[in-house]
């Protein structure tokens, strides 16, 4: 059996350092009580990659080059967080009865194997990774978790929410565990830039997840027995009925954080284990956005501005929920609003408060629907009308009629792309001739994550990217970038931007609509007339290093 070597000896034998450097580093390590490896890295004699190589040799453990992205929750939760923190571990894979973990510190790895086996009854395979990679991935998994010690505090908490609100007086409210946890959850969502907060009860625990840059990630859990208290607190903040658990409810609340105003739209929904709560976070300052800040390409910005400066007609934005349609509508209104125009909106709910615009919120419980509001608004002498969403035939009909009588109308529709909006309107029962007369343009939209500018790396471009580049963007250098990980981004991406397709309705497209042509025929004509598809718009962002090929493929397809 080979003799055990110290890490300094291994680094020396591999030629990473000289005997003089090792001697000086050992002296500093002894005087400062810092690990030898850290001193060598801090003084730029070796890298963390070199230290990982030496550890791999020292303990005869495999070295892992990359930790997999998107590790499943059940794998992460297979060992307690305190164990992962104490021994610097990240579980990343389960296969049969074997749990695979990585560490950057193998000193106690035999003890680690015993403890994990005791806790999980599974076999354990340990691999080595460099410390900088370990720290980045550990932070992305555990660093964002809300650690309030709240589950222990809840041991003595009453279980009926009606009792809670009677017993917790106003002076002591800020000390209540439910108040502290809700505050931690809400502020954590703001700090991490989440668009939505999901509070989801399961059989024994409640999961809290944030949607950051369009991707849901788990941040913490708490015991199910405490969920009624949390639900009660959120309902009271949102002006909802705490005694009603059987029906969905919608509400809202507001808060300031570090000088910025945030609006929270709250939705509750009964499930078999309790009420699920989703809170959408809206930053008030986002109501001042213009088209230039949304990520529209120069080409599509020009086409979009051409549409919104029409004197009348209807413009539709299409895409799934959460694709930024409302934000784009707000930006369009900000672009064209002035004191000479009477602008009225009908929304459900009013998400952004826009200065100088008359905003109305529907209330179906009292019969105040989109259609009812629209009839009244047309008697208010508007120049521009924004309708939150076309959901039924009556709203669609009235919107089209309004656009035919001198009003510019904006609205949204749930379809996969721009040209599908026409068949969707026909399916709602509208006459194709009416659509042809009133519709002036459709914008399809998706949101994609932006590559982190600090760690993205250039890779060879794919064939289809080269083909599209040569056809549409010959002035751009054919480049592609892939995501990495760094402390700034944690998963290779930071922020989101829009990809769009802007279809301007031409006389030829109107003729096809009147002839009840198929979506594919209309789409082919729209492309001949200059429309760039969302994929083609995405290719420009790939070439400019804004996003990755994988991210574009995640949300749209190449035609």
Coordinates of C-alpha atoms in Angstrom, one line a residue:
X1 CA 0.0 0.0 0.0
X2 CA 1.4 3.4 -1.0
X3 CA 2.4 5.7 1.9
X4 CA 0.0 8.6 2.6
X5 CA 1.4 11.9 1.3
X6 CA 0.6 15.3 2.6
X7 CA -1.0 17.8 0.1
X8 CA 2.2 19.9 0.0
X9 CA 4.2 16.9 -1.0
X10 CA 1.8 16.1 -3.8
X11 CA 1.8 19.6 -5.1
X12 CA 5.6 19.5 -5.0
X13 CA 5.7 16.2 -6.9
X14 CA 3.3 17.4 -9.5
X15 CA 5.6 20.5 -10.1
X16 CA 2.9 23.0 -9.1
X17 CA 5.2 24.6 -6.5
X18 CA 8.9 24.7 -5.5
X19 CA 10.3 23.5 -2.2
X20 CA 11.0 27.2 -1.2
X21 CA 7.4 28.1 -1.8
X22 CA 6.2 25.1 0.2
X23 CA 8.4 26.0 3.1
X24 CA 7.3 29.6 3.2
X25 CA 3.6 28.6 2.8
X26 CA 3.9 26.1 5.7
X27 CA 5.3 28.9 7.9
X28 CA 2.4 31.2 7.1
X29 CA -0.1 28.4 7.6
X30 CA 1.3 27.6 11.0
X31 CA 1.3 31.3 12.1
X32 CA -2.1 32.1 10.8
X33 CA -3.9 28.8 11.3
X34 CA -5.1 28.9 7.7
X35 CA -5.1 25.8 5.5
X36 CA -2.0 25.4 3.3
X37 CA -4.1 25.2 0.1
X38 CA -5.9 28.5 0.8
X39 CA -2.6 30.3 1.4
X40 CA -1.1 29.0 -1.8
X41 CA -4.2 30.0 -3.8
X42 CA -4.5 33.4 -2.2
X43 CA -0.9 34.1 -3.1
X44 CA -1.5 32.8 -6.7
X45 CA 1.0 30.0 -6.5
X46 CA -1.7 27.4 -7.5
X47 CA -5.4 27.4 -8.5
X48 CA -8.3 25.7 -6.8
X49 CA -8.2 23.3 -9.7
X50 CA -4.6 22.3 -8.7
X51 CA -5.7 21.8 -5.1
X52 CA -8.6 19.6 -6.3
X53 CA -6.2 17.5 -8.3
X54 CA -3.9 17.1 -5.3
X55 CA -6.8 16.1 -3.0
X56 CA -8.0 13.6 -5.6
X57 CA -4.6 12.0 -5.6
X58 CA -4.2 12.2 -1.8
X59 CA -7.4 10.4 -0.9
X60 CA -7.7 8.3 -4.1
X61 CA -11.1 9.9 -4.9
X62 CA -12.4 10.8 -8.4
X63 CA -12.4 14.5 -9.4
X64 CA -15.7 15.8 -10.9
X65 CA -15.2 18.5 -13.6
X66 CA -18.7 19.9 -13.4
X67 CA -21.5 19.7 -11.0
X68 CA -24.8 19.0 -12.8
X69 CA -27.2 21.9 -13.2
X70 CA -30.8 21.7 -11.8
X71 CA -30.2 19.0 -9.2
X72 CA -33.6 17.5 -8.2
X73 CA -35.1 18.6 -4.9
X74 CA -35.4 15.1 -3.6
X75 CA -31.6 14.6 -4.1
X76 CA -30.8 17.9 -2.3
X77 CA -33.1 17.1 0.5
X78 CA -31.7 13.5 1.0
X79 CA -29.2 14.8 3.6
X80 CA -29.9 17.5 6.3
X81 CA -28.6 21.0 5.5
X82 CA -26.6 21.1 8.8
X83 CA -24.7 17.9 7.6
X84 CA -24.1 19.5 4.2
X85 CA -22.9 22.7 5.9
X86 CA -20.6 21.0 8.5
X87 CA -18.8 18.7 6.1
X88 CA -19.1 20.9 2.9
X89 CA -21.2 18.5 0.9
X90 CA -23.5 18.7 -2.1
X91 CA -25.6 15.7 -3.0
X92 CA -26.1 15.7 -6.8
X93 CA -27.3 12.3 -8.0
X94 CA -29.2 9.2 -6.8
X95 CA -28.8 5.8 -8.6
X96 CA -30.5 2.8 -7.1
X97 CA -29.3 2.7 -3.5
X98 CA -26.3 4.9 -4.1
X99 CA -26.1 8.7 -3.3
X100 CA -23.4 10.7 -5.1
X101 CA -21.9 13.7 -3.3
X102 CA -19.2 16.2 -4.0
X103 CA -16.9 18.1 -1.6
X104 CA -13.9 20.3 -1.7
X105 CA -12.5 19.1 1.7
X106 CA -11.9 15.3 1.9
X107 CA -10.2 15.3 5.3
X108 CA -13.1 13.7 7.1
X109 CA -14.6 11.8 4.1
X110 CA -14.6 8.4 5.8
X111 CA -16.7 9.8 8.7
X112 CA -18.9 11.6 6.2
X113 CA -19.6 8.3 4.4
X114 CA -20.6 6.7 7.7
X115 CA -22.8 9.5 8.8
X116 CA -24.6 9.8 5.5
X117 CA -25.1 6.0 5.4
X118 CA -26.5 6.2 8.9
X119 CA -29.0 9.0 8.0
X120 CA -30.0 7.7 4.5
X121 CA -29.3 3.9 4.6
X122 CA -27.7 4.4 1.2
X123 CA -24.2 3.7 -0.1
X124 CA -22.2 6.9 -0.7
X125 CA -19.8 7.8 -3.5
X126 CA -17.7 11.0 -2.8
X127 CA -16.0 13.1 -5.5
X128 CA -13.7 16.1 -5.3
X129 CA -14.4 19.5 -6.9
X130 CA -12.5 22.8 -6.8
X131 CA -13.4 25.1 -3.9
X132 CA -14.5 28.0 -6.2
X133 CA -16.9 25.7 -8.1
X134 CA -18.2 24.2 -4.8
X135 CA -18.9 27.6 -3.3
X136 CA -20.8 28.8 -6.3
X137 CA -23.0 25.8 -6.5
X138 CA -23.5 25.6 -2.7
X139 CA -24.6 29.2 -2.7
X140 CA -27.1 28.7 -5.5
X141 CA -28.6 25.7 -3.7
X142 CA -28.4 26.5 0.0
X143 CA -27.4 30.1 0.2
X144 CA -30.8 31.5 -0.7
X145 CA -32.7 29.4 1.7
X146 CA -34.6 31.3 4.3
X147 CA -33.1 30.3 7.7
X148 CA -35.3 31.8 10.4
X149 CA -35.4 29.0 12.9
X150 CA -39.2 29.4 12.5
X151 CA -40.2 25.8 12.8
X152 CA -38.9 25.6 16.3
X153 CA -40.8 28.7 17.3
X154 CA -44.0 27.4 15.9
X155 CA -44.2 24.5 18.5
X156 CA -46.4 26.6 20.8
X157 CA -48.3 28.4 18.2
X158 CA -52.2 28.0 18.1
X159 CA -53.4 26.0 15.2
X160 CA -56.6 27.9 14.4
X161 CA -56.1 31.0 12.5
X162 CA -59.2 32.6 14.0
X163 CA -57.7 32.3 17.4
X164 CA -54.4 33.7 16.2
X165 CA -55.9 37.0 15.1
X166 CA -57.8 37.4 18.4
X167 CA -54.9 36.5 20.6
X168 CA -52.1 38.4 18.9
X169 CA -52.5 42.1 19.8
X170 CA -51.1 44.9 17.7
X171 CA -48.2 45.7 20.0
X172 CA -46.8 42.1 19.8
X173 CA -47.8 41.4 16.2
X174 CA -44.3 42.0 14.9
X175 CA -43.0 39.4 17.3
X176 CA -45.4 36.7 16.1
X177 CA -43.6 33.8 14.3
X178 CA -46.1 33.8 11.4
X179 CA -45.4 37.5 10.9
X180 CA -41.7 37.0 10.9
X181 CA -41.7 34.1 8.5
X182 CA -44.1 35.8 6.0
X183 CA -41.9 38.9 6.2
X184 CA -38.8 36.7 5.5
X185 CA -40.5 35.0 2.5
X186 CA -41.7 38.2 1.0
X187 CA -38.5 40.1 1.4
X188 CA -36.4 37.1 0.2
X189 CA -38.5 37.2 -3.0
X190 CA -37.7 40.9 -3.5
X191 CA -34.0 40.5 -2.8
X192 CA -33.7 37.5 -5.3
X193 CA -35.6 39.3 -8.0
X194 CA -38.5 36.8 -8.1
X195 CA -41.6 37.5 -10.2
X196 CA -43.7 35.0 -8.2
X197 CA -43.6 33.3 -4.8
X198 CA -45.3 29.9 -4.5
X199 CA -46.3 28.5 -1.0
X200 CA -47.3 24.9 -1.6
X201 CA -48.5 22.4 1.0
X202 CA -47.6 18.7 0.7
X203 CA -48.4 15.7 2.9
X204 CA -46.1 16.7 5.8
X205 CA -44.3 19.9 4.8
X206 CA -44.9 23.2 2.9
X207 CA -42.5 24.2 0.1
X208 CA -41.7 27.8 -0.6
X209 CA -40.5 28.4 -4.2
X210 CA -39.4 31.5 -6.1
X211 CA -39.8 32.0 -9.8
X212 CA -36.6 33.8 -10.8
X213 CA -36.0 34.6 -14.4
X214 CA -38.8 32.3 -15.3
X215 CA -37.5 29.3 -13.5
X216 CA -38.9 28.0 -10.2
X217 CA -36.5 27.2 -7.5
X218 CA -37.1 25.9 -3.9
X219 CA -35.9 28.1 -1.2
X220 CA -37.2 26.7 2.1
X221 CA -39.7 24.4 3.8
X222 CA -41.7 24.6 7.0
X223 CA -44.0 22.2 8.9
X224 CA -47.5 21.6 7.6
X225 CA -49.0 22.1 11.0
X226 CA -48.0 25.8 10.9
X227 CA -49.5 26.4 7.5
X228 CA -52.8 27.7 8.7
X229 CA -51.0 30.5 10.6
X230 CA -49.0 31.5 7.6
X231 CA -52.1 31.4 5.4
X232 CA -54.0 33.5 7.9
X233 CA -51.3 36.1 8.0
X234 CA -51.1 36.5 4.2
X235 CA -54.9 36.6 3.9
X236 CA -55.1 39.4 6.5
X237 CA -52.4 41.4 4.7
X238 CA -54.3 40.9 1.4
X239 CA -57.8 41.8 2.7
X240 CA -59.1 38.2 2.2
X241 CA -61.6 36.2 4.3
X242 CA -59.5 34.0 6.7
X243 CA -62.5 31.8 7.5
X244 CA -63.0 30.8 3.8
X245 CA -60.8 27.8 2.9
X246 CA -62.9 26.0 0.3
X247 CA -63.0 28.6 -2.5
X248 CA -60.2 30.4 -4.4
X249 CA -59.6 34.0 -3.4
X250 CA -57.7 36.9 -4.9
X251 CA -56.3 39.9 -3.1
X252 CA -53.4 42.3 -3.0
X253 CA -51.1 44.2 -0.6
X254 CA -48.3 46.7 -0.9
X255 CA -45.0 47.2 0.9
X256 CA -41.9 49.3 0.7
X257 CA -38.4 47.7 0.7
X258 CA -35.3 49.8 0.6
X259 CA -37.1 52.8 -0.7
X260 CA -38.8 51.0 -3.6
X261 CA -42.6 50.3 -3.7
X262 CA -43.8 46.8 -4.5
X263 CA -47.3 45.5 -5.2
X264 CA -48.2 41.9 -4.4
X265 CA -51.1 40.2 -6.2
X266 CA -52.2 37.2 -4.1
X267 CA -54.1 34.2 -5.2
X268 CA -55.2 31.3 -2.9
X269 CA -56.4 27.9 -4.1
X270 CA -57.6 25.0 -2.0
X271 CA -55.6 21.7 -2.5
X272 CA -55.9 18.3 -0.7
X273 CA -53.3 19.3 1.8
X274 CA -54.3 22.9 2.4
X275 CA -54.4 26.2 0.6
X276 CA -51.7 27.0 -2.0
X277 CA -50.8 30.6 -2.2
X278 CA -49.1 32.4 -5.1
X279 CA -47.9 36.0 -4.7
X280 CA -47.0 37.9 -7.9
X281 CA -44.4 40.7 -7.2
X282 CA -44.8 43.9 -9.2
X283 CA -42.2 46.7 -8.9
X284 CA -44.0 50.0 -9.1
X285 CA -41.1 51.7 -11.0
X286 CA -41.6 49.2 -13.8
X287 CA -44.8 51.1 -14.8
X288 CA -42.5 53.8 -16.2
X289 CA -40.8 51.5 -18.8
X290 CA -40.4 52.3 -22.4
X291 CA -40.1 50.0 -25.4
X292 CA -36.4 50.6 -25.5
X293 CA -35.9 49.0 -22.1
X294 CA -37.7 45.7 -23.0
X295 CA -35.1 44.1 -25.2
X296 CA -36.8 44.6 -28.6
X297 CA -34.3 44.5 -31.4
X298 CA -33.8 47.6 -33.5
X299 CA -35.6 46.0 -36.4
X300 CA -38.7 45.0 -34.3
X301 CA -38.7 48.3 -32.4
X302 CA -39.1 50.2 -35.6
X303 CA -42.0 47.9 -36.7
X304 CA -43.7 48.1 -33.3
X305 CA -43.5 51.9 -33.2
X306 CA -45.0 52.0 -36.7
X307 CA -48.0 50.1 -35.3
X308 CA -48.6 52.1 -32.1
X309 CA -48.6 55.3 -34.0
X310 CA -51.6 54.3 -36.2
X311 CA -54.6 56.6 -35.4
X312 CA -57.1 53.6 -35.1
X313 CA -57.2 49.8 -35.4
X314 CA -56.5 47.0 -32.9
X315 CA -53.1 45.7 -31.9
X316 CA -52.8 42.4 -30.2
X317 CA -50.0 40.9 -28.0
X318 CA -49.9 37.1 -27.9
X319 CA -48.0 34.7 -25.7
X320 CA -48.6 32.4 -22.6
X321 CA -49.0 33.7 -19.1
X322 CA -45.9 35.3 -17.7
X323 CA -44.4 36.2 -21.1
X324 CA -44.4 39.9 -20.4
X325 CA -47.4 40.9 -22.4
X326 CA -48.8 43.4 -19.8
X327 CA -45.4 45.0 -19.4
X328 CA -45.1 45.5 -23.1
X329 CA -48.6 47.1 -23.3
X330 CA -47.6 49.5 -20.5
X331 CA -44.4 50.4 -22.4
X332 CA -46.4 51.0 -25.5
X333 CA -48.8 53.3 -23.7
X334 CA -45.9 55.2 -22.0
X335 CA -44.5 55.7 -25.5
X336 CA -47.6 57.4 -26.9
X337 CA -49.3 59.0 -24.0
X338 CA -49.5 62.8 -23.8
X339 CA -52.0 65.4 -22.6
X340 CA -53.8 65.5 -25.9
X341 CA -54.9 61.9 -25.7
X342 CA -57.6 60.3 -23.5
X343 CA -56.3 56.8 -22.6
X344 CA -58.5 54.3 -20.7
X345 CA -57.6 50.8 -19.6
X346 CA -59.7 47.9 -18.5
X347 CA -57.7 45.3 -16.5
X348 CA -58.0 42.3 -14.3
X349 CA -56.3 43.3 -12.0
X350 CA -54.6 46.7 -12.5
X351 CA -51.0 45.6 -12.3
X352 CA -49.1 48.8 -13.0
X353 CA -50.3 52.3 -12.1
X354 CA -49.6 54.6 -15.0
X355 CA -49.5 58.4 -14.5
X356 CA -51.9 60.2 -16.8
X357 CA -54.0 57.1 -17.7
X358 CA -57.5 56.3 -16.5
X359 CA -57.3 52.7 -15.3
X360 CA -60.3 50.6 -14.5
X361 CA -60.5 47.1 -12.8
X362 CA -63.2 44.6 -13.7
X363 CA -65.4 43.0 -11.0
X364 CA -67.3 40.0 -12.4
X365 CA -69.1 39.5 -9.0
X366 CA -71.2 42.6 -9.6
X367 CA -71.4 42.1 -13.3
X368 CA -68.6 44.5 -14.2
X369 CA -67.0 42.5 -17.0
X370 CA -64.7 43.6 -19.8
X371 CA -67.7 43.9 -22.2
X372 CA -69.8 45.9 -19.7
X373 CA -66.9 48.3 -19.0
X374 CA -66.1 48.6 -22.8
X375 CA -69.6 49.8 -23.5
X376 CA -69.3 52.5 -20.9
X377 CA -65.8 53.5 -21.9
X378 CA -66.8 54.2 -25.5
X379 CA -69.1 56.9 -24.1
X380 CA -66.1 58.5 -22.3
X381 CA -64.6 59.9 -25.5
X382 CA -61.3 57.8 -25.5
X383 CA -58.6 58.1 -28.0
X384 CA -56.8 54.9 -26.9
X385 CA -58.3 51.9 -25.1
X386 CA -56.3 49.1 -23.5
X387 CA -58.1 45.9 -22.7
X388 CA -56.3 43.5 -20.4
X389 CA -57.3 40.3 -22.2
X390 CA -59.8 39.1 -24.9
X391 CA -61.4 36.1 -23.3
X392 CA -64.8 35.7 -25.0
X393 CA -66.7 36.6 -28.2
X394 CA -68.5 39.6 -26.7
X395 CA -65.3 41.3 -25.6
X396 CA -63.6 40.5 -28.9
X397 CA -66.6 41.9 -30.9
X398 CA -66.8 45.1 -29.0
X399 CA -63.0 45.6 -29.2
X400 CA -63.1 45.2 -33.0
X401 CA -66.1 47.6 -33.3
X402 CA -64.3 50.2 -31.1
X403 CA -61.2 50.0 -33.4
X404 CA -63.4 50.5 -36.4
X405 CA -64.9 53.7 -35.0
X406 CA -61.7 55.8 -34.7
X407 CA -60.1 54.3 -31.6
X408 CA -56.7 52.7 -31.2
X409 CA -57.2 49.5 -29.2
X410 CA -54.6 47.4 -27.5
X411 CA -55.3 43.9 -26.0
X412 CA -53.7 40.5 -25.3
X413 CA -54.6 37.0 -26.5
X414 CA -53.3 33.6 -25.4
X415 CA -51.8 32.0 -28.6
X416 CA -48.5 30.4 -29.5
X417 CA -47.5 32.9 -32.1
X418 CA -48.6 36.1 -33.9
X419 CA -50.4 34.5 -36.8
X420 CA -52.4 32.1 -34.6
X421 CA -54.2 35.2 -33.2
X422 CA -56.3 35.3 -36.4
X423 CA -57.6 31.7 -36.1
X424 CA -58.2 32.2 -32.4
X425 CA -60.5 35.2 -33.1
X426 CA -62.3 33.2 -35.7
X427 CA -62.8 30.4 -33.1
X428 CA -64.3 33.0 -30.7
X429 CA -67.0 33.5 -33.4
X430 CA -65.8 36.7 -35.2
X431 CA -66.3 37.3 -38.9
X432 CA -63.0 37.1 -40.8
X433 CA -64.0 40.2 -42.7
X434 CA -64.4 42.2 -39.5
X435 CA -61.0 41.0 -38.3
X436 CA -59.4 42.0 -41.6
X437 CA -60.9 45.5 -41.4
X438 CA -59.9 46.2 -37.8
X439 CA -56.7 44.3 -37.1
X440 CA -53.5 46.3 -37.9
X441 CA -50.8 44.2 -36.2
X442 CA -50.0 41.3 -33.8
X443 CA -46.9 40.9 -31.7
X444 CA -45.8 37.5 -30.5
X445 CA -43.6 37.5 -27.4
X446 CA -41.6 35.2 -25.1
X447 CA -39.1 35.9 -22.4
X448 CA -35.7 34.3 -22.3
X449 CA -32.9 34.4 -19.7
X450 CA -29.9 36.5 -20.4
X451 CA -26.4 35.1 -20.1
X452 CA -24.3 36.3 -17.2
X453 CA -21.8 38.8 -18.7
X454 CA -19.2 37.8 -16.1
X455 CA -18.8 34.1 -16.9
X456 CA -20.3 33.3 -20.4
X457 CA -17.9 31.5 -22.7
X458 CA -17.6 31.5 -26.5
X459 CA -18.3 28.2 -28.3
X460 CA -18.4 27.2 -32.0
X461 CA -21.8 28.3 -33.6
X462 CA -24.3 25.6 -34.7
X463 CA -25.2 25.1 -38.4
X464 CA -28.7 26.5 -38.1
X465 CA -27.3 29.6 -36.4
X466 CA -24.8 30.1 -39.2
X467 CA -27.5 29.7 -41.8
X468 CA -29.8 32.3 -40.2
X469 CA -26.9 34.6 -39.5
X470 CA -25.8 34.6 -43.2
X471 CA -29.4 35.2 -44.3
X472 CA -30.6 37.9 -41.9
X473 CA -27.6 39.2 -40.0
X474 CA -24.5 39.3 -42.3
X475 CA -23.2 42.3 -40.5
X476 CA -22.8 40.4 -37.2
X477 CA -19.9 38.1 -36.4
X478 CA -21.2 34.4 -36.2
X479 CA -20.6 33.7 -32.5
X480 CA -22.3 31.7 -29.8
X481 CA -21.9 31.6 -26.1
X482 CA -22.7 29.1 -23.4
X483 CA -23.6 29.6 -19.7
X484 CA -21.2 28.8 -16.9
X485 CA -21.5 29.4 -13.2
X486 CA -20.0 32.2 -11.1
X487 CA -20.9 34.0 -7.7
X488 CA -22.6 36.8 -9.7
X489 CA -25.2 34.5 -11.4
X490 CA -25.1 31.1 -9.7
X491 CA -26.5 29.3 -12.8
X492 CA -25.0 31.1 -15.8
X493 CA -28.0 33.4 -16.4
X494 CA -29.0 36.7 -14.9
X495 CA -32.1 38.7 -15.9
X496 CA -34.5 38.2 -18.8
X497 CA -35.2 39.8 -22.1
X498 CA -37.9 39.6 -24.8
X499 CA -37.9 37.8 -28.1
X500 CA -40.6 38.9 -30.5
X501 CA -42.2 38.6 -33.9
X502 CA -44.1 41.7 -35.2
X503 CA -46.7 41.0 -37.9
X504 CA -48.0 44.1 -39.6
X505 CA -51.2 43.3 -41.4
X506 CA -50.7 44.1 -45.1
X507 CA -53.4 44.3 -47.9
X508 CA -52.3 40.8 -49.0
X509 CA -52.7 39.4 -45.5
X510 CA -56.1 41.0 -45.3
X511 CA -57.1 39.2 -48.5
X512 CA -55.9 35.9 -47.1
X513 CA -57.9 36.5 -43.9
X514 CA -61.1 37.3 -46.0
X515 CA -60.5 34.0 -47.9
X516 CA -60.2 32.1 -44.6
X517 CA -56.6 31.1 -45.4
X518 CA -54.8 28.8 -43.0
X519 CA -52.3 30.0 -40.3
X520 CA -49.4 28.6 -42.3
X521 CA -50.4 30.5 -45.4
X522 CA -50.8 33.8 -43.5
X523 CA -47.5 33.2 -41.7
X524 CA -45.7 32.5 -44.9
X525 CA -47.0 35.8 -46.3
X526 CA -46.2 37.7 -43.1
X527 CA -42.6 36.5 -43.4
X528 CA -42.4 37.5 -47.0
X529 CA -43.6 41.0 -45.9
X530 CA -40.7 41.3 -43.4
X531 CA -41.8 39.6 -40.2
X532 CA -38.9 37.9 -38.4
X533 CA -40.0 34.9 -36.3
X534 CA -39.3 34.7 -32.6
X535 CA -36.6 32.1 -33.3
X536 CA -34.9 34.5 -35.9
X537 CA -35.1 37.3 -33.4
X538 CA -33.6 35.0 -30.8
X539 CA -30.7 34.2 -33.2
X540 CA -29.7 37.9 -33.2
X541 CA -29.6 37.8 -29.4
X542 CA -27.5 34.7 -29.6
X543 CA -25.0 36.3 -32.0
X544 CA -24.8 39.4 -29.8
X545 CA -24.1 37.2 -26.7
X546 CA -27.3 38.2 -25.0
X547 CA -28.6 34.7 -24.5
X548 CA -27.8 31.1 -25.4
X549 CA -28.9 28.6 -28.1
X550 CA -30.3 26.3 -25.4
X551 CA -32.4 29.1 -23.9
X552 CA -34.0 30.1 -27.3
X553 CA -34.7 26.4 -28.0
X554 CA -36.4 26.1 -24.6
X555 CA -39.1 28.6 -25.5
X556 CA -39.5 28.6 -29.3
X557 CA -38.9 26.3 -32.2
X558 CA -37.0 26.8 -35.5
X559 CA -39.3 26.8 -38.5

